[in-house]
PDB file of C-alpha atoms and ligand atoms in Angstrom:
ATOM      1  CA  MET A 255      -1.396  -6.734 -16.998  1.00 66.00           C
ATOM      2  CA  GLU A 256      -3.354  -9.975 -16.802  1.00 71.00           C
ATOM      3  CA  ILE A 257      -4.974 -10.769 -13.462  1.00 73.00           C
ATOM      4  CA  LEU A 258      -4.380 -14.389 -12.417  1.00 70.00           C
ATOM      5  CA  ASN A 259      -7.457 -16.495 -12.038  1.00 72.00           C
ATOM      6  CA  TYR A 260      -6.772 -18.746  -9.037  1.00 82.00           C
ATOM      7  CA  LEU A 261      -9.605 -17.504  -6.824  1.00 87.00           C
ATOM      8  CA  PRO A 262     -13.374 -17.730  -7.442  1.00 89.00           C
ATOM      9  CA  ARG A 263     -14.457 -14.776  -9.599  1.00 91.00           C
ATOM     10  CA  ASP A 264     -17.270 -13.988  -7.135  1.00 92.00           C
ATOM     11  CA  LEU A 265     -15.072 -14.147  -4.007  1.00 94.00           C
ATOM     12  CA  LEU A 266     -15.655 -10.442  -3.266  1.00 96.00           C
ATOM     13  CA  GLN A 267     -19.055 -10.043  -4.985  1.00 96.00           C
ATOM     14  CA  ASP A 268     -21.056  -7.148  -3.482  1.00 94.00           C
ATOM     15  CA  LYS A 269     -18.129  -6.121  -1.278  1.00 98.00           C
ATOM     16  CA  SER A 270     -16.693  -2.608  -1.401  1.00 98.00           C
ATOM     17  CA  VAL A 271     -13.116  -1.474  -0.991  1.00 98.00           C
ATOM     18  CA  PHE A 272     -11.756   2.061  -0.641  1.00 99.00           C
ATOM     19  CA  ILE A 273      -8.143   2.633  -1.680  1.00 99.00           C
ATOM     20  CA  THR A 274      -6.164   5.811  -1.054  1.00 98.00           C
ATOM     21  CA  GLY A 275      -3.746   6.670  -3.839  1.00 98.00           C
ATOM     22  CA  GLY A 276      -5.773   4.246  -5.987  1.00 98.00           C
ATOM     23  CA  GLY A 277      -5.239   6.110  -9.264  1.00 98.00           C
ATOM     24  CA  SER A 278      -1.858   4.577 -10.041  1.00 97.00           C
ATOM     25  CA  GLY A 279       0.929   2.156  -9.177  1.00 97.00           C
ATOM     26  CA  ILE A 280       0.611  -0.558  -6.539  1.00 98.00           C
ATOM     27  CA  ASN A 281      -2.689   0.871  -5.322  1.00 98.00           C
ATOM     28  CA  LEU A 282      -4.285   0.716  -8.767  1.00 98.00           C
ATOM     29  CA  GLY A 283      -2.949  -2.843  -9.079  1.00 98.00           C
ATOM     30  CA  ILE A 284      -4.749  -3.658  -5.820  1.00 98.00           C
ATOM     31  CA  ALA A 285      -7.919  -2.004  -7.135  1.00 98.00           C
ATOM     32  CA  ARG A 286      -7.797  -4.132 -10.304  1.00 98.00           C
ATOM     33  CA  ASN A 287      -7.476  -7.348  -8.308  1.00 97.00           C
ATOM     34  CA  PHE A 288     -10.498  -6.435  -6.155  1.00 98.00           C
ATOM     35  CA  ALA A 289     -12.538  -5.505  -9.245  1.00 98.00           C
ATOM     36  CA  ALA A 290     -11.616  -8.767 -10.977  1.00 96.00           C
ATOM     37  CA  LEU A 291     -13.096 -10.743  -8.046  1.00 96.00           C
ATOM     38  CA  GLY A 292     -16.415  -8.893  -8.059  1.00 97.00           C
ATOM     39  CA  ALA A 293     -15.805  -6.002  -5.639  1.00 98.00           C
ATOM     40  CA  ASN A 294     -16.871  -2.411  -6.123  1.00 98.00           C
ATOM     41  CA  VAL A 295     -14.071   0.072  -5.744  1.00 98.00           C
ATOM     42  CA  GLY A 296     -13.681   3.573  -4.304  1.00 98.00           C
ATOM     43  CA  ILE A 297     -10.423   5.342  -5.088  1.00 98.00           C
ATOM     44  CA  CYS A 298      -9.069   8.699  -4.039  1.00 98.00           C
ATOM     45  CA  GLY A 299      -5.994  10.713  -4.905  1.00 98.00           C
ATOM     46  CA  ARG A 300      -4.832  14.236  -5.588  1.00 97.00           C
ATOM     47  CA  THR A 301      -5.184  14.167  -9.391  1.00 96.00           C
ATOM     48  CA  SER A 302      -8.629  13.851 -10.927  1.00 98.00           C
ATOM     49  CA  LYS A 303      -7.245  12.942 -14.375  1.00 98.00           C
ATOM     50  CA  LYS A 304      -5.461   9.854 -12.996  1.00 98.00           C
ATOM     51  CA  LEU A 305      -8.604   8.835 -11.107  1.00 98.00           C
ATOM     52  CA  GLU A 306     -10.795   9.079 -14.206  1.00 98.00           C
ATOM     53  CA  ILE A 307      -8.398   6.955 -16.287  1.00 98.00           C
ATOM     54  CA  ALA A 308      -8.382   4.382 -13.483  1.00 98.00           C
ATOM     55  CA  ARG A 309     -12.181   4.516 -13.254  1.00 98.00           C
ATOM     56  CA  ALA A 310     -12.558   3.477 -16.912  1.00 98.00           C
ATOM     57  CA  GLU A 311     -10.185   0.564 -16.382  1.00 97.00           C
ATOM     58  CA  LEU A 312     -11.974  -0.662 -13.241  1.00 98.00           C
ATOM     59  CA  GLU A 313     -15.418  -0.303 -14.797  1.00 98.00           C
ATOM     60  CA  ALA A 314     -14.215  -2.410 -17.721  1.00 97.00           C
ATOM     61  CA  LEU A 315     -13.475  -5.155 -15.159  1.00 96.00           C
ATOM     62  CA  GLY A 316     -17.108  -4.970 -14.023  1.00 96.00           C
ATOM     63  CA  ALA A 317     -16.786  -2.817 -10.869  1.00 98.00           C
ATOM     64  CA  ARG A 318     -18.999   0.045  -9.789  1.00 98.00           C
ATOM     65  CA  VAL A 319     -16.530   2.823  -9.060  1.00 98.00           C
ATOM     66  CA  SER A 320     -16.467   5.924  -6.851  1.00 98.00           C
ATOM     67  CA  THR A 321     -13.702   8.490  -7.358  1.00 98.00           C
ATOM     68  CA  SER A 322     -12.896  11.461  -5.110  1.00 98.00           C
ATOM     69  CA  VAL A 323     -10.138  14.016  -5.202  1.00 98.00           C
ATOM     70  CA  ALA A 324      -8.720  14.123  -1.671  1.00 98.00           C
ATOM     71  CA  ASP A 325      -5.387  14.577   0.068  1.00 98.00           C
ATOM     72  CA  VAL A 326      -5.007  12.149   2.984  1.00 98.00           C
ATOM     73  CA  ARG A 327      -3.165  14.866   4.944  1.00 98.00           C
ATOM     74  CA  ASP A 328      -6.476  16.708   5.301  1.00 98.00           C
ATOM     75  CA  TYR A 329      -8.884  14.846   7.626  1.00 98.00           C
ATOM     76  CA  ASP A 330     -11.980  16.664   6.337  1.00 98.00           C
ATOM     77  CA  GLU A 331     -11.133  15.882   2.705  1.00 98.00           C
ATOM     78  CA  ILE A 332     -10.580  12.172   3.335  1.00 98.00           C
ATOM     79  CA  ALA A 333     -13.694  11.944   5.530  1.00 98.00           C
ATOM     80  CA  LYS A 334     -15.740  13.525   2.708  1.00 98.00           C
ATOM     81  CA  ALA A 335     -14.268  11.115   0.146  1.00 98.00           C
ATOM     82  CA  LEU A 336     -15.257   8.165   2.351  1.00 98.00           C
ATOM     83  CA  GLN A 337     -18.790   9.566   2.720  1.00 98.00           C
ATOM     84  CA  GLU A 338     -19.087   9.966  -1.067  1.00 98.00           C
ATOM     85  CA  CYS A 339     -17.911   6.388  -1.512  1.00 98.00           C
ATOM     86  CA  GLU A 340     -20.463   5.119   1.034  1.00 98.00           C
ATOM     87  CA  LYS A 341     -23.277   6.945  -0.788  1.00 98.00           C
ATOM     88  CA  THR A 342     -22.316   5.285  -4.085  1.00 98.00           C
ATOM     89  CA  LEU A 343     -21.167   1.827  -2.977  1.00 98.00           C
ATOM     90  CA  GLY A 344     -22.498   1.317   0.570  1.00 98.00           C
ATOM     91  CA  ALA A 345     -20.367   0.901   3.699  1.00 98.00           C
ATOM     92  CA  ILE A 346     -16.909  -0.378   2.812  1.00 98.00           C
ATOM     93  CA  ASP A 347     -15.749  -3.900   3.704  1.00 98.00           C
ATOM     94  CA  CYS A 348     -12.080  -3.142   3.200  1.00 98.00           C
ATOM     95  CA  LEU A 349      -9.883  -0.073   3.428  1.00 99.00           C
ATOM     96  CA  VAL A 350      -6.444   0.096   1.819  1.00 99.00           C
ATOM     97  CA  CYS A 351      -4.218   2.899   3.162  1.00 99.00           C
ATOM     98  CA  GLY A 352      -1.836   3.122   0.233  1.00 98.00           C
ATOM     99  CA  ALA A 353      -1.180   6.821  -0.399  1.00 98.00           C
ATOM    100  CA  ALA A 354       2.529   7.537   0.074  1.00 98.00           C
ATOM    101  CA  GLY A 355       5.270   9.972  -0.814  1.00 97.00           C
ATOM    102  CA  ASN A 356       8.977   9.384  -1.222  1.00 95.00           C
ATOM    103  CA  PHE A 357      12.205  10.895  -2.487  1.00 94.00           C
ATOM    104  CA  LEU A 358      15.853  10.101  -1.815  1.00 93.00           C
ATOM    105  CA  ALA A 359      17.443  12.557   0.609  1.00 95.00           C
ATOM    106  CA  PRO A 360      20.280  11.993   3.097  1.00 96.00           C
ATOM    107  CA  ALA A 361      19.194  13.406   6.477  1.00 96.00           C
ATOM    108  CA  GLU A 362      21.974  16.017   6.500  1.00 96.00           C
ATOM    109  CA  ASN A 363      20.453  17.641   3.400  1.00 94.00           C
ATOM    110  CA  MET A 364      16.766  17.065   4.058  1.00 97.00           C
ATOM    111  CA  SER A 365      14.643  20.075   4.924  1.00 98.00           C
ATOM    112  CA  PRO A 366      12.432  19.751   8.012  1.00 98.00           C
ATOM    113  CA  ILE A 367       9.444  20.349   5.727  1.00 98.00           C
ATOM    114  CA  GLY A 368      10.535  17.471   3.465  1.00 98.00           C
ATOM    115  CA  PHE A 369      10.705  15.107   6.480  1.00 98.00           C
ATOM    116  CA  LYS A 370       7.369  16.349   7.801  1.00 98.00           C
ATOM    117  CA  THR A 371       5.718  16.028   4.389  1.00 98.00           C
ATOM    118  CA  VAL A 372       6.411  12.290   4.161  1.00 98.00           C
ATOM    119  CA  ILE A 373       5.346  11.696   7.781  1.00 98.00           C
ATOM    120  CA  GLU A 374       2.124  13.590   7.041  1.00 98.00           C
ATOM    121  CA  ILE A 375       1.275  11.707   3.854  1.00 98.00           C
ATOM    122  CA  ASP A 376       2.248   8.206   4.986  1.00 98.00           C
ATOM    123  CA  LEU A 377       1.692   8.044   8.736  1.00 98.00           C
ATOM    124  CA  ILE A 378      -0.794  10.797   9.547  1.00 98.00           C
ATOM    125  CA  GLY A 379      -2.610  10.136   6.266  1.00 98.00           C
ATOM    126  CA  SER A 380      -3.024   6.466   7.237  1.00 99.00           C
ATOM    127  CA  PHE A 381      -4.377   7.391  10.666  1.00 99.00           C
ATOM    128  CA  ASN A 382      -6.749  10.005   9.181  1.00 99.00           C
ATOM    129  CA  THR A 383      -8.105   7.484   6.706  1.00 99.00           C
ATOM    130  CA  ALA A 384      -8.514   4.638   9.193  1.00 99.00           C
ATOM    131  CA  ARG A 385     -10.158   6.966  11.715  1.00 99.00           C
ATOM    132  CA  ALA A 386     -12.557   8.380   9.132  1.00 99.00           C
ATOM    133  CA  ALA A 387     -13.479   4.873   7.918  1.00 99.00           C
ATOM    134  CA  PHE A 388     -14.035   3.423  11.408  1.00 99.00           C
ATOM    135  CA  ASP A 389     -17.853   3.669  11.468  1.00 98.00           C
ATOM    136  CA  GLN A 390     -18.215   2.016   8.059  1.00 98.00           C
ATOM    137  CA  LEU A 391     -15.791  -0.783   8.962  1.00 98.00           C
ATOM    138  CA  LYS A 392     -17.529  -1.337  12.294  1.00 98.00           C
ATOM    139  CA  GLU A 393     -20.827  -1.738  10.428  1.00 98.00           C
ATOM    140  CA  THR A 394     -19.413  -4.343   8.017  1.00 98.00           C
ATOM    141  CA  ARG A 395     -16.876  -5.934  10.425  1.00 98.00           C
ATOM    142  CA  GLY A 396     -14.401  -5.119   7.675  1.00 98.00           C
ATOM    143  CA  SER A 397     -10.632  -5.003   7.448  1.00 98.00           C
ATOM    144  CA  ILE A 398      -7.797  -2.534   6.867  1.00 99.00           C
ATOM    145  CA  ILE A 399      -4.663  -3.123   4.844  1.00 99.00           C
ATOM    146  CA  PHE A 400      -1.799  -0.683   5.381  1.00 99.00           C
ATOM    147  CA  ILE A 401       0.900  -0.473   2.720  1.00 98.00           C
ATOM    148  CA  SER A 402       4.212  -0.523   4.525  1.00 98.00           C
ATOM    149  CA  ALA A 403       7.735  -0.917   3.055  1.00 97.00           C
ATOM    150  CA  GLY A 404      11.004  -2.680   3.808  1.00 95.00           C
ATOM    151  CA  GLN A 405      12.241   0.536   5.444  1.00 95.00           C
ATOM    152  CA  THR A 406      10.045  -0.443   8.424  1.00 96.00           C
ATOM    153  CA  PHE A 407      12.550  -3.154   9.380  1.00 93.00           C
ATOM    154  CA  GLY A 408      15.767  -1.181   9.413  1.00 89.00           C
ATOM    155  CA  PRO A 409      17.745   1.762   8.098  1.00 91.00           C
ATOM    156  CA  TYR A 410      18.055   2.484   4.383  1.00 91.00           C
ATOM    157  CA  PHE A 411      20.354   5.256   3.148  1.00 92.00           C
ATOM    158  CA  ALA A 412      18.552   8.517   2.290  1.00 94.00           C
ATOM    159  CA  GLN A 413      15.273   7.113   3.632  1.00 95.00           C
ATOM    160  CA  SER A 414      15.114   8.315   7.263  1.00 97.00           C
ATOM    161  CA  HIS A 415      11.744  10.015   6.637  1.00 98.00           C
ATOM    162  CA  VAL A 416      10.200   6.937   5.008  1.00 97.00           C
ATOM    163  CA  GLY A 417      11.628   4.543   7.617  1.00 97.00           C
ATOM    164  CA  ALA A 418      10.173   6.646  10.429  1.00 98.00           C
ATOM    165  CA  ALA A 419       6.801   6.851   8.663  1.00 98.00           C
ATOM    166  CA  LYS A 420       6.522   3.150   7.770  1.00 98.00           C
ATOM    167  CA  ALA A 421       7.660   1.936  11.215  1.00 98.00           C
ATOM    168  CA  GLY A 422       4.998   4.254  12.639  1.00 98.00           C
ATOM    169  CA  ILE A 423       2.366   2.832  10.305  1.00 98.00           C
ATOM    170  CA  ASP A 424       3.163  -0.720  11.364  1.00 98.00           C
ATOM    171  CA  ASN A 425       2.895   0.120  15.056  1.00 98.00           C
ATOM    172  CA  LEU A 426      -0.366   1.967  14.356  1.00 98.00           C
ATOM    173  CA  MET A 427      -1.609  -1.111  12.494  1.00 99.00           C
ATOM    174  CA  ARG A 428      -0.960  -3.337  15.515  1.00 98.00           C
ATOM    175  CA  CYS A 429      -2.583  -0.856  17.920  1.00 98.00           C
ATOM    176  CA  LEU A 430      -5.714  -0.731  15.770  1.00 99.00           C
ATOM    177  CA  ALA A 431      -5.725  -4.532  15.359  1.00 98.00           C
ATOM    178  CA  MET A 432      -5.802  -4.758  19.152  1.00 98.00           C
ATOM    179  CA  GLU A 433      -8.290  -1.949  19.825  1.00 98.00           C
ATOM    180  CA  TRP A 434     -10.701  -2.663  16.995  1.00 98.00           C
ATOM    181  CA  GLY A 435     -10.595  -6.476  17.094  1.00 98.00           C
ATOM    182  CA  SER A 436     -13.636  -6.476  19.357  1.00 98.00           C
ATOM    183  CA  HIS A 437     -15.605  -4.893  16.475  1.00 98.00           C
ATOM    184  CA  GLY A 438     -14.482  -7.658  14.134  1.00 98.00           C
ATOM    185  CA  ILE A 439     -12.159  -5.225  12.304  1.00 98.00           C
ATOM    186  CA  ARG A 440      -8.941  -6.892  11.160  1.00 99.00           C
ATOM    187  CA  CYS A 441      -5.822  -4.790  10.477  1.00 99.00           C
ATOM    188  CA  ASN A 442      -2.750  -5.982   8.593  1.00 99.00           C
ATOM    189  CA  SER A 443       0.191  -4.530   6.669  1.00 98.00           C
ATOM    190  CA  ILE A 444       1.634  -5.606   3.362  1.00 98.00           C
ATOM    191  CA  VAL A 445       5.357  -4.942   3.026  1.00 98.00           C
ATOM    192  CA  PRO A 446       6.026  -4.768  -0.726  1.00 98.00           C
ATOM    193  CA  GLY A 447       9.503  -5.222  -2.123  1.00 95.00           C
ATOM    194  CA  PRO A 448      10.713  -3.385  -5.225  1.00 94.00           C
ATOM    195  CA  ILE A 449       7.737  -3.384  -7.617  1.00 96.00           C
ATOM    196  CA  ALA A 450       8.397  -2.832 -11.322  1.00 94.00           C
ATOM    197  CA  GLY A 451       6.991   0.187 -13.113  1.00 91.00           C
ATOM    198  CA  THR A 452       5.961   2.143 -10.021  1.00 92.00           C
ATOM    199  CA  GLU A 453       6.636   5.766  -9.139  1.00 87.00           C
ATOM    200  CA  GLY A 454       8.462   4.540  -6.028  1.00 83.00           C
ATOM    201  CA  MET A 455      10.924   2.477  -8.086  1.00 85.00           C
ATOM    202  CA  LYS A 456      11.417   5.329 -10.551  1.00 83.00           C
ATOM    203  CA  ARG A 457      12.473   7.438  -7.583  1.00 78.00           C
ATOM    204  CA  LEU A 458      14.579   4.812  -5.786  1.00 78.00           C
ATOM    205  CA  ALA A 459      16.212   2.762  -8.537  1.00 76.00           C
ATOM    206  CA  ALA A 460      17.099   5.584 -10.913  1.00 73.00           C
ATOM    207  CA  GLY A 461      20.598   5.738 -12.339  1.00 74.00           C
ATOM    208  CA  GLY A 462      20.965   2.440 -14.214  1.00 75.00           C
ATOM    209  CA  TYR A 463      21.306   0.171 -11.163  1.00 79.00           C
ATOM    210  CA  GLU A 464      18.443  -2.131 -12.144  1.00 83.00           C
ATOM    211  CA  ARG A 465      20.625  -5.222 -12.613  1.00 84.00           C
ATOM    212  CA  LYS A 466      22.294  -4.735  -9.206  1.00 83.00           C
ATOM    213  CA  TRP A 467      18.898  -4.382  -7.540  1.00 85.00           C
ATOM    214  CA  ILE A 468      17.738  -7.635  -9.087  1.00 89.00           C
ATOM    215  CA  GLU A 469      20.912  -9.404  -7.952  1.00 86.00           C
ATOM    216  CA  ALA A 470      20.027  -8.421  -4.372  1.00 86.00           C
ATOM    217  CA  ILE A 471      16.593 -10.087  -4.540  1.00 92.00           C
ATOM    218  CA  PRO A 472      16.689 -13.828  -3.743  1.00 92.00           C
ATOM    219  CA  LEU A 473      13.844 -14.599  -6.200  1.00 96.00           C
ATOM    220  CA  GLY A 474      15.784 -12.765  -8.906  1.00 94.00           C
ATOM    221  CA  ARG A 475      13.125 -10.392 -10.205  1.00 96.00           C
ATOM    222  CA  PHE A 476      11.236  -7.239  -9.351  1.00 95.00           C
ATOM    223  CA  GLY A 477       7.706  -7.764  -8.058  1.00 97.00           C
ATOM    224  CA  THR A 478       4.600  -6.843 -10.026  1.00 97.00           C
ATOM    225  CA  VAL A 479       1.630  -4.822  -8.881  1.00 97.00           C
ATOM    226  CA  ASN A 480      -0.385  -8.049  -9.152  1.00 97.00           C
ATOM    227  CA  ASP A 481       1.906  -9.744  -6.611  1.00 97.00           C
ATOM    228  CA  ILE A 482       0.715  -7.132  -4.132  1.00 98.00           C
ATOM    229  CA  GLY A 483      -2.890  -7.070  -5.393  1.00 98.00           C
ATOM    230  CA  GLN A 484      -3.226 -10.838  -4.917  1.00 96.00           C
ATOM    231  CA  MET A 485      -2.027 -10.608  -1.308  1.00 98.00           C
ATOM    232  CA  ALA A 486      -4.451  -7.736  -0.688  1.00 98.00           C
ATOM    233  CA  VAL A 487      -7.500  -9.665  -1.921  1.00 98.00           C
ATOM    234  CA  PHE A 488      -6.421 -12.659   0.160  1.00 97.00           C
ATOM    235  CA  LEU A 489      -6.167 -10.480   3.300  1.00 98.00           C
ATOM    236  CA  ALA A 490      -9.570  -8.917   2.629  1.00 98.00           C
ATOM    237  CA  SER A 491     -11.281 -12.237   1.940  1.00 97.00           C
ATOM    238  CA  PRO A 492     -12.753 -14.851   4.291  1.00 95.00           C
ATOM    239  CA  LEU A 493      -9.609 -16.917   3.587  1.00 95.00           C
ATOM    240  CA  ALA A 494      -7.837 -14.600   6.066  1.00 97.00           C
ATOM    241  CA  SER A 495     -10.645 -14.283   8.614  1.00 98.00           C
ATOM    242  CA  TYR A 496      -8.335 -15.116  11.581  1.00 98.00           C
ATOM    243  CA  VAL A 497      -5.401 -12.972  10.413  1.00 98.00           C
ATOM    244  CA  THR A 498      -4.950  -9.650  12.193  1.00 98.00           C
ATOM    245  CA  GLY A 499      -1.981  -7.594  13.389  1.00 98.00           C
ATOM    246  CA  ALA A 500       0.270  -9.246  10.786  1.00 98.00           C
ATOM    247  CA  HIS A 501       3.010  -7.846   8.563  1.00 96.00           C
ATOM    248  CA  ILE A 502       2.880  -9.814   5.362  1.00 98.00           C
ATOM    249  CA  VAL A 503       6.129  -9.425   3.441  1.00 98.00           C
ATOM    250  CA  VAL A 504       5.743  -9.714  -0.353  1.00 98.00           C
ATOM    251  CA  ASP A 505       9.247  -8.906  -1.555  1.00 97.00           C
ATOM    252  CA  GLY A 506      10.902 -11.907  -3.198  1.00 97.00           C
ATOM    253  CA  GLY A 507      13.092 -12.201  -0.087  1.00 95.00           C
ATOM    254  CA  GLN A 508      14.638  -8.738  -0.468  1.00 92.00           C
ATOM    255  CA  ASN A 509      14.492  -7.961   3.244  1.00 91.00           C
ATOM    256  CA  LEU A 510      15.857 -11.253   4.494  1.00 91.00           C
ATOM    257  CA  PRO A 511      18.844 -10.587   6.709  1.00 81.00           C
ATOM    258  CA  GLY A 512      21.938 -11.476   4.723  1.00 74.00           C
ATOM    259  CA  SER A 513      20.449 -10.903   1.275  1.00 72.00           C
ATOM    260  CA  GLY A 514      21.767  -7.944  -0.687  1.00 71.00           C
ATOM    261  CA  VAL A 515      25.379  -6.857  -0.554  1.00 70.00           C
ATOM    262  CA  PHE A 516      26.584  -9.203   2.233  1.00 68.00           C
ATOM    263  CA  GLY A 517      24.910 -12.224   0.694  1.00 69.00           C
ATOM    264  CA  GLN A 518      26.453 -11.408  -2.687  1.00 70.00           C
ATOM    265  CA  LEU A 519      29.943 -11.040  -1.235  1.00 74.00           C
ATOM    266  CA  ILE A 520      29.719 -14.424   0.495  1.00 75.00           C
ATOM    267  CA  SER A 521      28.249 -16.209  -2.526  1.00 74.00           C
ATOM    268  CA  GLU A 522      30.881 -14.620  -4.801  1.00 78.00           C
ATOM    269  CA  SER A 523      33.697 -15.646  -2.418  1.00 82.00           C
ATOM    270  CA  LEU A 524      32.409 -19.229  -2.609  1.00 85.00           C
ATOM    271  CA  GLY A 525      32.336 -19.045  -6.408  1.00 85.00           C
ATOM    272  CA  TYR A 526      28.538 -19.133  -6.845  1.00 80.00           C
ATOM    273  CA  GLN A 527      28.292 -15.985  -9.014  1.00 59.00           C
TER     274      GLN A 527
HETATM  275  N1  COA B 129      14.811  15.928  -2.260  1.00 52.33           N
HETATM  276  C1  COA B 129      14.800  16.648  -1.132  1.00 52.33           C
HETATM  277  N2  COA B 129      13.691  17.298  -0.683  1.00 52.33           N
HETATM  278  C2  COA B 129      12.568  17.185  -1.415  1.00 52.33           C
HETATM  279  C3  COA B 129      12.511  16.447  -2.612  1.00 52.33           C
HETATM  280  C4  COA B 129      13.708  15.800  -3.039  1.00 52.33           C
HETATM  281  N3  COA B 129      13.756  15.088  -4.152  1.00 52.33           N
HETATM  282  N4  COA B 129      11.243  16.517  -3.121  1.00 52.33           N
HETATM  283  C5  COA B 129      10.546  17.290  -2.250  1.00 52.33           C
HETATM  284  N5  COA B 129      11.329  17.679  -1.237  1.00 52.33           N
HETATM  285  C6  COA B 129      10.962  18.567  -0.136  1.00 52.33           C
HETATM  286  C7  COA B 129      10.730  19.947  -0.727  1.00 52.33           C
HETATM  287  O1  COA B 129      11.941  20.624  -0.894  1.00 52.33           O
HETATM  288  C8  COA B 129       9.805  20.578   0.303  1.00 52.33           C
HETATM  289  O2  COA B 129      10.525  21.115   1.384  1.00 52.33           O
HETATM  290  P1  COA B 129      10.979  22.711   1.396  1.00 52.33           P
HETATM  291  O3  COA B 129       9.682  23.488   1.273  1.00 52.33           O
HETATM  292  O4  COA B 129      11.672  22.904   2.697  1.00 52.33           O
HETATM  293  O5  COA B 129      11.874  22.900   0.210  1.00 52.33           O
HETATM  294  C9  COA B 129       9.019  19.391   0.841  1.00 52.33           C
HETATM  295  O6  COA B 129       9.726  18.188   0.470  1.00 52.33           O
HETATM  296  C10 COA B 129       7.641  19.320   0.288  1.00 52.33           C
HETATM  297  O7  COA B 129       7.737  19.260  -1.122  1.00 52.33           O
HETATM  298  P2  COA B 129       6.492  19.587  -2.054  1.00 52.33           P
HETATM  299  O8  COA B 129       6.862  19.229  -3.459  1.00 52.33           O
HETATM  300  O9  COA B 129       6.013  20.954  -1.778  1.00 52.33           O
HETATM  301  O10 COA B 129       5.409  18.591  -1.441  1.00 52.33           O
HETATM  302  P3  COA B 129       4.143  17.990  -2.111  1.00 52.33           P
HETATM  303  O11 COA B 129       3.147  17.811  -1.043  1.00 52.33           O
HETATM  304  O12 COA B 129       3.727  18.711  -3.336  1.00 52.33           O
HETATM  305  O13 COA B 129       4.689  16.553  -2.618  1.00 52.33           O
HETATM  306  C11 COA B 129       6.175  14.702  -2.190  1.00 52.33           C
HETATM  307  C12 COA B 129       4.968  15.490  -1.739  1.00 52.33           C
HETATM  308  C13 COA B 129       7.414  15.537  -1.876  1.00 52.33           C
HETATM  309  C14 COA B 129       6.274  13.404  -1.419  1.00 52.33           C
HETATM  310  C15 COA B 129       6.145  14.457  -3.702  1.00 52.33           C
HETATM  311  O14 COA B 129       7.330  13.830  -4.085  1.00 52.33           O
HETATM  312  C16 COA B 129       4.942  13.639  -4.096  1.00 52.33           C
HETATM  313  O15 COA B 129       3.855  14.162  -4.232  1.00 52.33           O
HETATM  314  N6  COA B 129       5.083  12.327  -4.264  1.00 52.33           N
HETATM  315  C17 COA B 129       3.941  11.471  -4.565  1.00 52.33           C
HETATM  316  C18 COA B 129       4.313  10.288  -5.317  1.00 52.33           C
HETATM  317  C19 COA B 129       5.360   9.463  -4.664  1.00 52.33           C
HETATM  318  O16 COA B 129       6.247   9.946  -3.978  1.00 52.33           O
HETATM  319  N7  COA B 129       5.277   8.199  -4.893  1.00 52.33           N
HETATM  320  C20 COA B 129       6.224   7.274  -4.373  1.00 52.33           C
HETATM  321  C21 COA B 129       5.587   6.464  -3.328  1.00 52.33           C
HETATM  322  S1  COA B 129       6.699   5.259  -2.699  1.00 52.33           S
END
């Protein structure tokens, strides 16, 4: 997918970013956008094959790349991956906590291990990663971007585990923005809407409901991984040097109160659809 060219190509020259879950989906889209603006990129994930395919793509964009197999649930593994990245690319200027897990399960059927698994990947994994990256970010006065989700704002059916995890991430983000601001470390969250072609959408929008999903999005389309990648490079860049503790919603309006089913019923009753 073509990366848009609105920002100077050397905006992030000689900067390094480390992205958890960077081998695919939104996180790989973020990695591409950093690479296209001159940054070097560290990625980690659980599958070495995915990481190596991503490496080739990022190197083709001109980045130096560090890959590490690590599960964010394991503090020692993620700390080692960050050390390996530092050896290859130097102390990181930006951390993206993007690794996540999801499946649809109404609470009455969900196993306690299923609930715990998502909390461990999303919330505890984000803390582990931020904690392990603290010394590097303190050195560079860098920034952290947490990948949240619309479930942070309110209840979604069959998503109690993800809602609890993402709301936790956003509170963690604000705590760290407050505590680590004195070191020059900025912390923000991106709240992506439904992003086309991702594992998350395969899991959530299965069953032929694509058209209905799109009808519930005020901008009338799914997002792209570049929509999220562009916001991430903005947040990491000097353009956002006074932005911290913010939730930046990049969702085509999907989470606006009154969009979705209620908005459709009203607009239909007024003859607009
Ligand atoms: N419905 C209900 N429960 C489910 C489930 C589903 N579709 N998928 C997994 N679980 C439960 C399992 O039953 C298990 O609990 P149990 O031992 O009591 O049966 C628990 O979750 C852990 O599953 P497991 O597959 O062992 O965990 P894992 O660590 O290998 O995988 C997941 C983690 C479950 C999040 C897996 O879906 C995953 O790896 N996802 C990564 C990609 C992803 O989700 N991307 C979307 C991001 S938005």
